[in-house]
Every structure is written in structure tokens, then in C-alpha cells.
XYZ file of C-alpha atoms in Angstrom:
739
model
C -34.922 -13.167 -5.134
C -35.186 -11.090 -7.812
C -37.263 -7.938 -8.288
C -37.376 -7.352 -11.545
C -40.362 -8.745 -13.395
C -40.129 -11.083 -16.603
C -41.904 -11.733 -20.167
C -43.992 -13.653 -18.634
C -44.535 -11.187 -15.895
C -45.532 -7.736 -18.164
C -48.722 -9.907 -19.427
C -50.028 -10.400 -15.486
C -50.990 -7.119 -14.767
C -50.601 -4.486 -18.457
C -54.102 -4.443 -18.646
C -53.955 -2.200 -16.019
C -50.634 -0.249 -17.106
C -49.855 2.647 -19.534
C -48.750 0.421 -22.991
C -48.027 -1.963 -20.900
C -44.783 -1.037 -20.214
C -44.841 1.092 -17.440
C -45.833 0.063 -13.433
C -49.438 0.261 -12.804
C -51.051 -0.005 -9.930
C -51.512 -3.766 -10.468
C -48.308 -4.343 -11.252
C -47.374 -1.709 -7.947
C -49.314 -4.019 -5.589
C -47.824 -7.617 -7.247
C -44.326 -6.240 -6.350
C -45.357 -6.207 -3.286
C -47.483 -9.019 -2.284
C -44.178 -11.021 -4.920
C -41.532 -8.793 -2.182
C -40.901 -11.154 0.853
C -39.311 -8.133 2.697
C -43.511 -7.335 2.582
C -44.753 -10.257 4.889
C -42.124 -8.429 7.910
C -43.974 -5.448 8.431
C -46.639 -6.944 11.056
C -42.948 -6.609 13.208
C -40.771 -3.763 13.913
C -38.712 -3.198 11.030
C -35.109 -2.873 11.057
C -34.213 0.554 10.225
C -30.917 1.519 8.573
C -29.798 4.748 6.960
C -27.637 4.840 3.542
C -25.735 8.302 2.238
C -26.292 9.783 -1.479
C -27.112 12.648 -4.064
C -29.653 14.142 -4.578
C -29.930 14.002 -8.661
C -33.161 16.834 -8.938
C -30.822 19.717 -10.358
C -27.156 19.876 -10.106
C -26.832 21.480 -6.726
C -25.507 18.183 -5.924
C -26.845 18.398 -2.282
C -26.098 15.150 -0.544
C -28.978 13.244 1.387
C -29.726 10.826 3.721
C -31.989 7.732 3.286
C -34.084 6.073 5.748
C -34.762 2.588 5.270
C -36.844 0.634 6.550
C -36.039 -3.775 6.001
C -34.549 -1.944 3.018
C -37.097 0.100 2.070
C -36.164 3.560 1.613
C -39.375 5.622 3.578
C -37.899 9.154 4.244
C -35.403 10.726 2.830
C -33.567 13.589 4.661
C -30.008 16.597 4.442
C -26.913 14.677 4.743
C -25.735 17.047 7.974
C -22.120 15.546 6.627
C -22.488 17.288 2.946
C -20.804 21.464 2.926
C -23.677 22.556 0.876
C -26.714 21.859 2.241
C -25.530 20.690 6.022
C -28.363 18.149 6.280
C -31.320 20.367 4.894
C -33.082 19.211 1.751
C -36.100 21.367 -0.392
C -39.158 19.684 -1.791
C -37.646 18.285 -4.645
C -34.872 16.274 -3.259
C -37.610 14.782 -0.179
C -40.005 14.352 -3.465
C -37.262 11.988 -4.930
C -38.131 8.787 -2.953
C -41.803 9.319 -4.625
C -39.929 8.363 -7.421
C -38.122 4.904 -6.942
C -42.425 3.866 -6.113
C -43.659 6.188 -9.063
C -46.572 3.186 -10.353
C -45.679 4.776 -14.296
C -42.168 4.110 -14.569
C -40.857 1.763 -17.524
C -40.726 -1.837 -16.412
C -37.092 -1.789 -18.971
C -36.469 -1.526 -22.299
C -39.267 -1.177 -25.279
C -40.391 -0.101 -28.270
C -42.888 1.584 -30.455
C -44.801 -0.859 -32.181
C -45.817 1.900 -34.960
C -45.212 5.161 -35.670
C -48.640 7.563 -35.983
C -51.487 7.508 -34.215
C -52.476 6.848 -30.315
C -47.951 5.984 -29.453
C -48.187 1.431 -28.835
C -45.161 0.406 -27.264
C -44.343 -3.303 -26.383
C -41.341 -5.091 -23.924
C -38.292 -6.087 -25.375
C -35.369 -8.245 -23.849
C -31.827 -5.741 -23.169
C -29.912 -7.012 -25.667
C -32.772 -6.789 -28.475
C -33.283 -3.168 -27.739
C -29.011 -2.303 -27.606
C -28.923 -4.477 -30.944
C -32.027 -2.154 -32.075
C -30.185 1.329 -31.046
C -26.553 0.609 -32.431
C -28.192 -0.532 -35.598
C -30.037 2.833 -36.358
C -26.555 4.619 -34.289
C -24.136 2.850 -36.654
C -25.721 3.191 -39.941
C -26.884 7.397 -38.834
C -22.737 7.522 -37.978
C -21.904 8.300 -41.650
C -24.548 11.196 -42.218
C -23.700 14.942 -41.631
C -25.490 16.142 -38.086
C -26.582 12.325 -38.429
C -27.405 12.052 -34.692
C -27.897 14.946 -32.463
C -27.360 13.699 -28.116
C -29.587 16.066 -25.602
C -28.604 15.737 -22.508
C -28.981 18.491 -19.203
C -25.607 20.237 -18.210
C -23.541 18.671 -15.932
C -19.584 17.508 -15.252
C -17.866 14.570 -13.688
C -16.816 11.330 -14.600
C -20.376 10.420 -16.068
C -21.236 13.628 -18.305
C -17.174 12.903 -19.039
C -17.638 8.365 -20.315
C -21.050 10.165 -21.494
C -19.395 12.390 -24.130
C -16.628 10.239 -24.780
C -18.324 7.854 -26.203
C -20.964 9.439 -28.458
C -18.582 11.688 -29.394
C -16.974 8.623 -30.670
C -19.592 7.663 -32.278
C -19.167 11.236 -34.571
C -22.682 12.563 -32.690
C -23.274 15.884 -32.329
C -23.336 16.661 -28.439
C -25.712 19.933 -27.120
C -26.340 20.249 -23.164
C -29.514 22.039 -21.976
C -28.147 25.133 -19.526
C -29.305 24.827 -16.293
C -29.788 27.912 -13.915
C -26.463 27.837 -11.921
C -23.319 29.925 -11.897
C -21.773 28.634 -14.958
C -24.085 30.651 -16.861
C -22.120 33.499 -15.497
C -19.120 32.596 -15.762
C -18.327 33.582 -20.106
C -19.782 37.235 -18.974
C -17.376 37.273 -15.748
C -14.642 36.195 -18.084
C -15.330 39.186 -19.986
C -15.587 40.931 -17.446
C -12.728 40.512 -15.885
C -10.937 38.413 -17.716
C -10.929 34.868 -15.172
C -11.535 31.685 -16.365
C -13.680 30.868 -13.063
C -17.730 31.168 -11.589
C -18.583 33.479 -9.855
C -19.059 32.664 -6.201
C -21.683 35.585 -4.643
C -20.699 35.584 -0.640
C -24.118 36.194 -0.094
C -24.258 35.208 3.892
C -21.539 38.159 5.254
C -23.336 41.061 3.160
C -24.747 43.828 4.164
C -26.897 44.745 1.840
C -27.971 43.287 -1.279
C -28.823 43.765 -4.558
C -30.953 41.919 -6.333
C -32.072 42.007 -9.957
C -34.461 38.531 -10.783
C -31.849 36.412 -8.439
C -34.586 34.142 -6.605
C -32.212 33.872 -4.031
C -35.477 32.838 -1.440
C -36.379 29.987 -4.332
C -34.091 28.197 -5.942
C -31.355 30.350 -7.352
C -27.439 28.744 -8.313
C -27.497 26.090 -6.073
C -30.986 26.125 -4.043
C -30.528 24.860 -0.754
C -27.440 26.194 -0.095
C -28.553 30.161 -1.520
C -31.468 29.402 1.042
C -29.368 28.653 4.468
C -26.680 31.744 2.594
C -30.048 34.057 3.146
C -30.885 33.024 6.284
C -27.542 34.105 7.720
C -27.680 37.339 5.774
C -30.839 37.434 7.591
C -29.320 36.840 10.861
C -26.599 38.830 11.187
C -23.573 36.679 11.416
C -21.423 39.236 10.308
C -22.773 42.912 11.785
C -26.905 43.425 11.978
C -28.777 42.129 9.613
C -29.044 42.307 5.876
C -30.893 44.403 4.204
C -32.476 42.673 0.749
C -34.002 44.736 -2.232
C -35.110 42.707 -5.319
C -36.278 44.053 -8.327
C -38.918 41.383 -10.463
C -41.044 41.727 -12.984
C -43.137 39.696 -10.591
C -43.477 39.375 -7.136
C -42.231 35.919 -6.757
C -41.301 34.361 -2.902
C -37.860 36.450 -2.674
C -40.045 39.652 -3.736
C -42.489 39.251 -0.973
C -39.671 38.270 1.436
C -37.619 41.590 0.391
C -37.373 44.678 2.662
C -38.343 46.641 -0.447
C -39.496 45.522 -4.224
C -39.244 47.922 -7.199
C -41.522 45.742 -10.123
C -39.293 46.657 -12.923
C -40.083 44.182 -16.149
C -36.677 41.762 -17.185
C -36.131 44.000 -20.747
C -35.772 47.350 -18.555
C -33.544 46.265 -15.610
C -30.329 46.395 -16.887
C -31.267 49.897 -17.823
C -31.923 50.194 -14.100
C -28.574 48.799 -13.167
C -26.865 51.145 -16.038
C -29.105 53.732 -14.221
C -27.387 53.313 -11.292
C -24.021 53.325 -12.056
C -24.136 56.451 -13.678
C -25.119 58.080 -10.631
C -21.781 56.404 -8.752
C -19.919 58.470 -11.398
C -21.469 61.246 -10.891
C -21.266 61.699 -7.309
C -17.638 60.737 -7.298
C -18.791 57.717 -5.896
C -16.260 55.196 -7.304
C -12.275 54.903 -7.025
C -11.460 56.186 -10.316
C -8.059 55.404 -9.864
C -8.248 51.983 -8.998
C -10.712 51.241 -11.636
C -8.383 53.032 -14.014
C -4.894 50.661 -13.625
C -6.592 48.173 -14.275
C -9.930 48.637 -17.295
C -8.568 50.012 -20.662
C -11.991 51.514 -21.348
C -13.006 52.996 -18.160
C -13.697 56.448 -19.323
C -15.350 55.244 -22.343
C -17.452 53.381 -20.105
C -18.139 56.156 -17.982
C -18.529 58.572 -20.451
C -21.553 56.360 -22.331
C -22.844 56.267 -18.957
C -23.200 59.396 -18.667
C -24.464 60.606 -21.313
C -26.997 58.377 -22.057
C -28.046 56.163 -18.864
C -29.316 59.295 -16.617
C -31.527 59.363 -13.686
C -34.308 60.749 -15.284
C -33.818 58.753 -18.997
C -34.307 55.214 -17.259
C -36.912 56.611 -14.725
C -38.538 56.897 -17.888
C -37.747 53.910 -18.847
C -38.066 51.926 -16.215
C -40.939 53.487 -14.505
C -38.546 54.181 -11.309
C -38.427 57.364 -9.510
C -35.289 59.475 -10.537
C -36.000 59.349 -6.351
C -35.793 55.910 -6.249
C -32.679 55.972 -8.591
C -31.091 58.077 -6.083
C -31.467 56.705 -3.279
C -30.652 53.566 -4.410
C -26.963 54.364 -5.447
C -26.418 56.058 -2.448
C -27.212 53.015 -0.394
C -24.974 51.058 -1.584
C -22.240 53.323 -1.549
C -23.176 53.531 2.028
C -23.749 49.947 3.216
C -20.402 48.536 4.706
C -20.365 45.042 2.096
C -23.088 45.799 -0.533
C -22.884 42.956 -3.077
C -25.747 42.997 -6.325
C -26.055 39.779 -7.817
C -28.673 39.024 -11.243
C -30.639 35.433 -11.867
C -28.477 33.213 -14.016
C -30.889 32.426 -16.810
C -30.683 36.647 -17.467
C -30.219 38.314 -20.806
C -26.407 39.330 -21.870
C -27.007 42.552 -20.871
C -28.198 42.598 -17.692
C -25.401 39.930 -16.169
C -22.948 42.927 -17.556
C -24.388 45.586 -15.803
C -24.648 43.455 -12.617
C -21.131 42.480 -12.976
C -19.873 45.781 -13.623
C -21.864 47.370 -10.517
C -19.065 45.070 -8.476
C -16.509 46.563 -9.416
C -17.470 50.044 -8.623
C -18.426 49.291 -5.850
C -15.510 47.678 -4.722
C -17.360 43.955 -3.485
C -14.607 42.267 -6.063
C -12.465 39.617 -3.618
C -13.825 41.135 -0.481
C -15.848 39.550 2.841
C -19.374 39.735 1.463
C -18.780 39.703 -1.904
C -17.903 38.424 -5.801
C -15.262 35.533 -5.553
C -14.101 33.313 -8.513
C -13.578 30.070 -8.173
C -11.832 29.086 -11.280
C -10.718 25.069 -13.494
C -9.491 24.724 -16.513
C -11.497 26.775 -19.377
C -15.121 24.438 -20.260
C -15.152 23.659 -24.079
C -17.923 25.511 -26.177
C -21.544 23.514 -26.033
C -24.328 23.271 -28.246
C -27.146 24.950 -26.467
C -29.910 21.399 -26.332
C -33.118 23.539 -26.684
C -32.018 26.017 -29.747
C -30.331 22.450 -31.414
C -34.011 21.015 -30.162
C -35.641 24.114 -32.230
C -33.504 24.088 -35.516
C -35.021 20.241 -35.338
C -38.445 20.982 -34.798
C -37.823 23.810 -37.798
C -36.901 21.600 -40.131
C -33.276 23.111 -40.086
C -31.634 20.412 -38.866
C -31.983 16.472 -39.988
C -30.755 14.266 -37.705
C -31.396 10.391 -38.684
C -31.031 9.653 -35.141
C -32.081 11.695 -31.604
C -30.796 10.831 -28.627
C -32.131 12.094 -25.271
C -30.135 11.180 -21.666
C -33.548 12.789 -19.914
C -36.142 15.725 -20.341
C -34.133 19.191 -19.716
C -34.133 20.403 -22.934
C -38.122 19.353 -23.694
C -38.644 21.499 -20.373
C -36.625 24.333 -21.007
C -38.716 27.778 -21.600
C -36.790 28.167 -24.468
C -37.459 24.368 -25.832
C -39.814 23.020 -28.466
C -43.218 22.911 -27.123
C -44.809 20.669 -29.305
C -42.787 17.324 -28.523
C -44.192 15.235 -31.473
C -43.062 17.234 -34.227
C -39.822 15.736 -32.954
C -40.755 12.573 -33.653
C -41.891 13.740 -36.892
C -38.998 15.293 -38.232
C -35.838 12.491 -37.288
C -36.414 9.402 -37.911
C -35.400 7.588 -34.661
C -35.408 8.203 -31.475
C -33.994 6.723 -28.560
C -34.405 7.525 -24.569
C -32.820 6.984 -21.009
C -34.993 7.858 -19.506
C -36.303 5.270 -16.561
C -40.358 7.863 -16.820
C -42.779 7.926 -19.062
C -41.493 11.670 -19.375
C -41.271 13.849 -22.831
C -38.342 11.922 -24.483
C -39.545 8.525 -23.710
C -43.380 9.690 -25.202
C -41.620 10.168 -28.103
C -38.953 7.386 -28.390
C -38.942 4.261 -31.022
C -36.883 2.780 -28.782
C -36.562 3.331 -24.997
C -33.563 1.821 -22.625
C -34.315 2.657 -18.781
C -32.060 4.143 -16.239
C -31.660 3.522 -13.166
C -33.008 5.937 -11.068
C -31.206 8.253 -8.452
C -31.393 6.738 -5.051
C -30.451 3.812 -6.861
C -27.254 4.593 -8.880
C -23.297 4.842 -8.171
C -22.611 8.889 -8.320
C -20.021 11.280 -8.512
C -20.139 14.522 -9.816
C -19.572 18.356 -9.861
C -22.312 20.377 -8.531
C -23.060 23.828 -9.459
C -20.447 25.885 -8.043
C -22.194 27.777 -4.929
C -19.468 27.624 -1.829
C -15.636 29.009 -2.320
C -14.536 24.494 -1.466
C -14.341 21.944 -4.381
C -17.117 19.743 -3.633
C -17.582 16.600 -5.486
C -20.714 13.950 -3.675
C -19.489 10.216 -4.050
C -21.724 7.677 -3.098
C -23.281 3.525 -4.015
C -26.605 2.509 -4.813
C -28.853 3.251 -1.359
C -31.719 0.677 -2.188
C -30.815 -2.459 -4.413
C -32.659 -2.170 -7.848
C -35.886 -2.966 -7.602
C -36.801 -2.793 -11.812
C -35.735 -4.466 -14.866
C -33.641 -1.152 -15.420
C -29.283 -0.304 -15.719
C -27.039 2.340 -14.399
C -25.682 4.982 -17.085
C -22.620 3.462 -16.894
C -23.965 -0.027 -18.306
C -25.873 0.992 -20.363
C -22.848 3.117 -22.561
C -20.533 0.158 -22.638
C -23.834 -1.888 -23.935
C -24.162 0.452 -27.073
C -20.907 1.214 -27.406
C -20.000 -3.273 -27.489
C -22.983 -3.354 -30.192
C -21.787 -0.781 -31.904
C -17.803 -1.140 -31.997
C -14.648 0.229 -33.797
C -13.861 3.258 -32.143
C -16.393 3.675 -30.701
C -16.305 0.225 -28.623
C -11.910 1.620 -27.599
C -13.413 4.674 -26.381
C -15.689 3.184 -23.502
C -12.803 1.650 -20.764
C -15.353 1.168 -18.695
C -18.331 -1.701 -18.129
C -20.151 0.196 -15.925
C -20.901 3.643 -13.721
C -19.403 1.999 -10.458
C -15.947 1.527 -12.004
C -16.439 5.523 -13.282
C -17.527 6.518 -9.561
C -14.673 3.556 -8.064
C -11.869 5.528 -10.460
C -12.654 9.192 -9.637
C -12.933 7.605 -5.457
C -9.581 6.326 -6.331
C -8.044 9.669 -8.108
C -9.364 11.944 -4.529
C -7.950 9.462 -2.763
C -4.118 9.537 -4.470
C -4.990 13.924 -4.625
C -3.373 14.171 -0.973
C -5.383 17.493 0.241
C -8.397 17.360 0.946
C -11.328 15.742 3.149
C -14.188 12.867 2.975
C -16.985 14.853 3.913
C -16.765 16.097 7.664
C -18.132 18.008 10.552
C -18.007 21.571 10.025
C -15.818 22.166 12.606
C -13.633 19.405 10.953
C -13.966 20.915 7.892
C -13.101 24.210 9.103
C -9.459 22.686 10.693
C -9.029 21.375 7.629
C -9.040 24.837 5.882
C -7.160 26.293 8.567
C -4.717 22.856 8.089
C -4.565 23.829 3.859
C -3.493 27.334 3.867
C -0.888 26.658 6.145
C 0.031 24.246 3.942
C -0.347 20.749 5.749
C -2.185 17.663 4.421
C -3.702 16.217 7.652
C -4.112 12.137 6.081
C -7.660 11.089 6.799
C -7.568 7.259 7.286
C -4.195 5.037 7.183
C -3.890 4.277 3.167
C -5.199 5.882 0.362
C -8.209 2.369 -0.146
C -9.299 3.190 3.612
C -10.173 6.803 3.065
C -11.669 5.386 -0.373
C -13.774 3.091 2.003
C -14.153 6.717 3.704
C -15.558 9.067 0.916
C -17.891 6.822 0.571
C -19.638 6.065 3.357
C -19.363 9.900 4.268
C -21.044 10.972 0.992
C -18.457 12.577 -0.531
C -15.578 14.544 -0.859
C -14.287 18.573 -0.292
C -11.166 20.185 -0.103
C -12.037 23.619 1.557
C -8.990 25.174 1.047
C -10.408 28.321 -1.458
C -7.919 31.100 -3.194
C -9.653 33.914 -2.459
C -7.907 35.924 -4.148
C -8.494 34.711 -8.511
C -9.645 37.496 -9.701
C -7.500 40.457 -8.289
C -4.508 37.448 -9.169
C -6.403 37.935 -13.085
C -6.618 41.669 -13.173
C -3.065 42.799 -11.940
C -1.589 42.191 -15.263
C -2.206 45.265 -16.270
C -5.739 47.186 -17.900
C -7.424 43.912 -18.586
C -10.497 44.397 -16.827
C -12.728 45.384 -19.163
C -15.535 46.726 -18.965
C -19.332 46.345 -21.370
C -20.331 49.803 -23.216
C -24.042 49.266 -23.196
C -26.287 50.332 -26.054
C -27.973 53.820 -26.105
C -31.541 53.652 -24.722
C -33.919 54.418 -28.516
C -35.202 57.480 -28.687
C -38.768 56.549 -28.913
C -38.539 55.029 -25.051
C -36.649 58.349 -23.864
C -38.445 60.965 -25.402
C -41.943 59.710 -25.360
C -43.551 57.940 -22.281
C -43.853 59.049 -19.219
C -43.565 56.208 -17.420
C -42.376 52.963 -17.513
C -45.314 51.597 -16.844
C -46.962 53.680 -20.000
C -44.207 52.011 -21.850
C -45.590 48.247 -21.024
C -49.116 49.295 -21.248
C -48.436 51.219 -25.142
C -49.498 47.291 -28.082
C -47.563 47.018 -30.224
C -51.179 44.820 -31.590
C -54.034 45.835 -29.969
C -55.643 42.423 -30.270
C -53.126 41.692 -27.159
C -52.148 44.720 -25.242
C -50.367 42.321 -22.543
C -46.983 41.394 -22.158
C -47.426 38.237 -20.883
C -43.926 36.992 -19.423
C -43.618 32.808 -17.870
C -41.535 31.911 -14.727
C -41.144 28.234 -13.520
C -42.268 27.774 -9.941
C -39.146 26.394 -7.728
C -40.723 23.588 -7.115
C -41.662 22.625 -10.623
C -38.720 19.330 -11.957
C -37.004 20.770 -14.935
C -34.610 17.800 -15.630
C -35.837 15.020 -13.709
C -39.294 13.454 -12.861
C -42.052 15.169 -13.163
C -44.310 13.078 -12.314
C -44.114 13.744 -8.467
C -47.657 14.591 -6.953
C -46.091 15.953 -3.370
C -44.342 18.752 -6.202
C -47.624 19.546 -7.497
C -49.048 20.326 -4.446
C -46.183 22.802 -3.111
C -46.383 24.700 -6.763
C -47.515 27.901 -4.693
C -50.870 27.642 -7.131
C -53.457 30.781 -5.559
C -55.449 29.733 -2.935
C -53.811 26.408 -2.672
C -55.305 24.491 -5.462
C -53.268 21.503 -6.486
C -52.513 20.929 -10.403
C -52.941 24.245 -11.497
C -51.852 27.047 -13.753
C -51.739 30.792 -12.708
C -51.250 33.604 -14.109
C -50.124 36.998 -11.490
C -51.358 40.125 -13.379
C -52.306 43.153 -11.169
C -53.692 45.943 -9.630
C -55.432 47.808 -12.325
C -56.551 45.173 -15.084
C -57.499 43.300 -11.753
C -60.063 45.642 -11.605
C -61.293 45.105 -14.892
C -61.985 41.841 -15.709
C -63.921 41.381 -11.898
C -60.817 39.051 -10.077
C -61.724 37.536 -7.349
C -60.411 34.396 -5.634
C -60.366 31.780 -7.747
C -61.174 33.743 -10.572
C -60.801 31.946 -13.906
C -59.392 34.212 -16.823
C -58.388 33.216 -20.749
C -55.578 33.836 -22.250
C -55.362 34.623 -26.056
C -52.177 34.804 -28.173
C -51.930 34.488 -32.019
C -51.400 30.684 -31.913
C -53.274 29.462 -29.119
C -55.271 29.087 -25.849
C -55.046 28.423 -22.477
C -58.105 28.983 -19.188
C -55.485 29.561 -15.785
C -56.516 30.969 -12.540
C -56.137 34.593 -12.109
C -53.836 36.272 -9.238
C -54.250 39.514 -8.012
C -50.654 40.819 -7.078
C -50.355 44.596 -5.784
C -47.721 46.472 -7.027
C -46.984 44.882 -10.678
C -46.363 47.111 -13.933
C -49.502 47.852 -15.919
C -48.957 45.828 -19.208
C -47.846 43.089 -18.199
C -48.319 39.518 -16.818
C -46.875 36.536 -15.964
C -47.100 33.152 -16.050
C -46.656 29.829 -14.656
C -44.750 27.328 -16.748
C -44.894 23.699 -15.103
C -43.257 21.288 -17.623
C -44.891 17.360 -17.735
C -48.273 17.954 -18.881
C -48.003 16.295 -22.500
C -46.819 13.053 -20.003
C -47.964 9.213 -19.518
C -47.661 10.427 -15.929
C -50.896 9.742 -14.134
C -50.829 13.231 -12.038
C -48.486 14.987 -13.817
C -50.601 15.455 -17.525
C -53.502 16.726 -15.191
C -52.086 19.990 -15.014
C -53.694 19.898 -18.851
C -52.356 21.691 -21.893
C -48.264 23.166 -21.848
C -48.708 26.927 -21.909
C -46.420 27.552 -23.740
C -47.945 27.081 -26.890
C -49.451 30.358 -26.407
C -45.630 31.451 -27.764
C -45.989 29.449 -31.123
C -42.576 29.022 -32.808
C -40.840 31.866 -30.629
C -39.531 30.396 -27.348
C -40.701 31.371 -24.296
C -37.754 33.046 -22.904
C -39.050 35.979 -23.590
C -42.539 38.093 -23.794
C -45.265 36.994 -25.771
C -48.292 39.105 -26.212
C -52.000 38.297 -25.260
C -55.085 38.538 -24.413
C -57.098 38.305 -21.016
C -60.113 38.083 -20.475
C -62.644 36.786 -17.737
C -64.650 33.276 -18.011
């Protein structure tokens, strides 16, 4: 029997659902009674397993779903996946709750009227698609008539998404994710190589981290934590040493051997200060670097002139002796490596990559590699585009959301309702009542990840090329559709070049075409054990390839059954090869430290404490906890209990403050304080952090507070409103008072 409710079914339980278009507790129980499988649970259930792909972030970890009588009850890592090897983070395990979320959308719906409380009503798929297609067709002929936003992703489904909307004349924008792709442009600028940076953490002996959340959720979270564990166990030789330079005492800072509290905007100065010591003490191979770098002399002159240890110590508050020690430790250890947060400023990323060049970490074990492919096209930043829309600089007629990632980004607009006021028609593809669906005029809900076909290019982490591939792990439960089918239906309704651009009918078509391509590539293997993967790597390194099945069809079946495909061969000399052309290495030329910052301050702590406005003496920086859902379902109760709140109090935002301020405010356990900026105020719990820079506070940002999800709305006011129209990606001036 079908699990999809009819229109009559809506009337049965809409009184207990949100706006009559979500499942609700009553509807959930109703479906349970109607589910014939539930009756069999009085006896021992039949246990089966299915592979799928976690889509809670862009890491693309393979998962293994345990089902009892076809109902998913547990998610674990796929032991054959080379990214996670059977491990899984909290977000991946909580994805099970998305399938059973009582606030999931039942099916397509449209807003009854704008203004006042949001009210929707169910709409048949045919009518919903026709309504969306009509609005898109009308907007196609106007400048910036259609703006389409989605999380930045690569793979056949992302290519299909791009093809359809480009044919419709839309402006596409993508939400940058904290992956190696964000570091790629700076690596290209430095070395000329078109490649994503690969950091060989586990074989390093010493890691100097500039804000990289290595033990939290860095680049590819499960891979990073696996690498960190091996780094700590000393798989290469002795136990590795980690020095964390961070503006707050993050989980990585707590696990580090040494934590230096340096504000984010001062970290590039410290990195360049370390580089200047390397030059000053002749710890750099100038002859080798001069053969590949055209501006080595200018780079050295800039550092020695402006980034002396004294100047850097004055700017950052880090003692001169510590700067000297870190520089000497870097070159004294056999395999040093410098890493950086993906979302760091351009100046800091340039400084970190330059340090890796100076210490000889390029293309060596325990160092920095490049994994290249075709050049990536320039992409508009979705968060910046939405700010332009919210502030009236961009006036589209139709705004399309694939997900809510851009509305949750620190740089995105903190009042989504202003978008609905500016744009005549908003379309959401989300299956949840999230920030995008909450402002939509028509909702075309896609399947949740456990119900989807998958084929994607995950975030670069290890050298191997990996493509997770899987069929749906469970049957579709509600009246949703796969993204490929949605795009096809819209394209047919629009017609013309848009329909011509759509050569598929469903996501299954897209995935099977990708699997067929992999089968004919004559390289790589379906996901296999670690031993078999390493054996394939040895074969391909010698120019051999062992076919994993008797035919292309059997190969495709194995790829789907195992959860993906991997080509373990890795060219570990791509960056070196890019530099062999001669003098193609281009070092950044950092700007001089402002004289006021050098001569007028004794310490970095004093600098941070000097207020630009006496009313707001504290610099507030934002951070998103590792388990915060930044692109998937924000309405997951398990994650809200794992955010890391003080004293284990769930559904609570918190602000981290230094000892001096805590003493002044009398902060004890579970003390609540009020943050006040020029734009808004917010009541949160305060946490005392020893060693945090004076005059700086760090506020947790948890997305989903403005949605209709019953758990996410418990968070309350969106804390980004403290920033007003400025993005929360930079510091905000506030005052803090105990309440």
C-alpha cells in the first residue's frame, strides 16, 4: 500500500499539523496505524541493511542503514567507504530523524495570502508545478528575473540543476561550504596549479593550526577526525604535536598541546611574523625558492621590514619569545605542516600556504599536496546575492531555493522575511519547514536523503578520487519527489530550450548514467576493503588495472551495492609539476601593519580592549558549533542536545568570555547575560574561558531558529540580528551585562 496521503487525508489530521501541510504528531500516528508493517513488530522483525550516502554536509561519507521490516532504525558508517571507513559523525547519525520528522512537509503546498501569519494549503503536484512554471516563464525575459540559490556541490545532480536553470536564463548563486574548494583559488594564485589542497595530517609530526577546527568539523569532518587520531597515535613515528592558534577555546584548542588565543583578524600577522623569523635566521632554502619564485626578494623584504617579532608581538599579544620558538619548532621537526580554517580571510590563507612553501611541506609525506581536475567556474556567493536582494540592490521576480544553506550562512541575511517582501514569488524545494520554505509562495518538496538516489563528488580530503553512489535506502514515505523528477517536470511545463536541456526524467537516470560512465572508465574499483584499495593503488601506480567484474553491467551493480567508486591512484607531485615551468611561484606581498597598531599599543589584549564606541566595548565574533545543521534539516532534537552548551543545558545559545570580564560580571555556572549591540539585544548563557583575549567574546550561532520546526524554534531569536545589516562573518561591537 502507498504511504502517500490523499487530499482527503489532509483533512483528517490537519488540525494538529503546522499550517495543515506538515505531518504533525497526529498524522504521524495515523500513518503508523495505516502502515501494515507496524503490525508485524509484535514478532521478531526481519533485519536488513542498505547503503546510502550522508548528505548532511559535502563530505559525502558512505553510510549503512539498518532496517527492521523495511523501516530504518539506525545509521552507521559504511566500512567500505574510503572517506569514513565505518565512522560517522553526529550529524550523519541524526539524519535518521529527518525521515521521521513530524514537521516534514506532506507534499506540495502554496501560500494562501501574503501578509500576516503564514498560511499554506496543499496543492496537487500538477497544479504546483504549473504555478511555478508560469511564474518562471514570466520572469525569464526580465533582467535578473530569476535568482536560484543552492549549496555549492559537484556531481551529476548539481550539473543537471545548473543546466536547467541556465537554460531558463536564471542567475545561479551557490553557498560556499567550509571545504578545500574555498582554499583552491589561493593555492592557484600561489603555485599556478588548478587543484584542491590536500593536507596529509596523519603523517605529519608537527601541525601548526590557524583556526582550523581539526577535532571539530574541518574540510571533511569524519576524515579529519580519523586523520587527527592517527596523527596523535604517531603512525609515522612519534606522537604528533598540535599547536592551535584560535580566537576561542574550541574543542580543537582544548585537545591541542598548546593554545594561543589570537583574534582571527590578527592571525595573518602572526603567520607572517613566523615567516619573517625563518628568513631572518636563514632557515629557508633561498636557492631552491629563487628558482621557482619570481618575487622571493620582494616577499622577504616586506616581511623583514614590517613583520619583525617586536611589531607582531605588539599587534597580536603573542610574546616575542613564543614567536621565535614556534618558528624554530617548525623547521626542527621532520614533517611540519601548517593548516588553516576553510573560511579564513584571504590574507590568512595566503600566509599559511606561504609558510608551507617556506618549510618545504609541498608534495612531501606529512605535507601539502594538490588534487587537480578541470578548472572550476566562477560562482556567485549565494549569501552575498541574498543580501543584495534583501537590501533592494537586486530585484528578481522569482527566487528559487534548493535548500536553506544561504539563509544559515554567517554572511547571509538574518531576516529571511525581508526577501519575501522584496521578491514577488519564492519557490522552495525543501522537504522541511525550514527558513526557505517558511517564506515560499509554493513548496515543491524533494525527497529526504534516505529516500534519494545519490552520485556526488565529495569535498576533497584524501588523494584518491571518490564518488559515493547509492540507490534509495528506504521507500518514499510522503508525497515528495526526487530532484531530477522535479527539474524534469518544471522543464516540460516551461518548454522550449529549458525542456530541451533536460535529457533525463528522474534522479535515477542521472545516477545510472554516472555509474555507466564509471564502468567504462577502465580505472578504479567499487568500494572495497582498505587492503584491496591499497592493492589497486599499487597496481595502478605500475600502469595496471584489474577489472572488478566480468562486465560493465556487473561492475555497475557492484558500485551501487558497495556504495560508491574509488580510484586510489594519486599523483603526489602536481604542485611541484606546476612549478617546474620556472618562477611561477608567486608569493603574496602583505601590507604593512598600520603604524598606530605597531607603535601605540603594548599588547594585543590592550588593542582588543580599545573600544571604537564606549557604549559597545566588546568585539563579538560568531562561530557555528560542529553539529549545527548548516544545509540539511535544522529540526533534529539529537543535535540540539549535542551542541556543546554549558552545563549540558540543551536548546541554549551561549557566549564565551574571558576571565577578566567574567570576574567583573560575576559569571558563575548557568549565569545568563544580555548582549546588546546598536541593532538588537539577546539573552544567552555565559561561559568563562581561561586565556581568552580580553575585550573579545565568542557567540554560538545555531541555524533554524526562525523555522516552524518544533525543536529548532526553541532556540528563539536569531543571534545574527545583533549584526544588523552587516554579515556575522566579521566582528560586531556589543556590551555585555548580567541579568
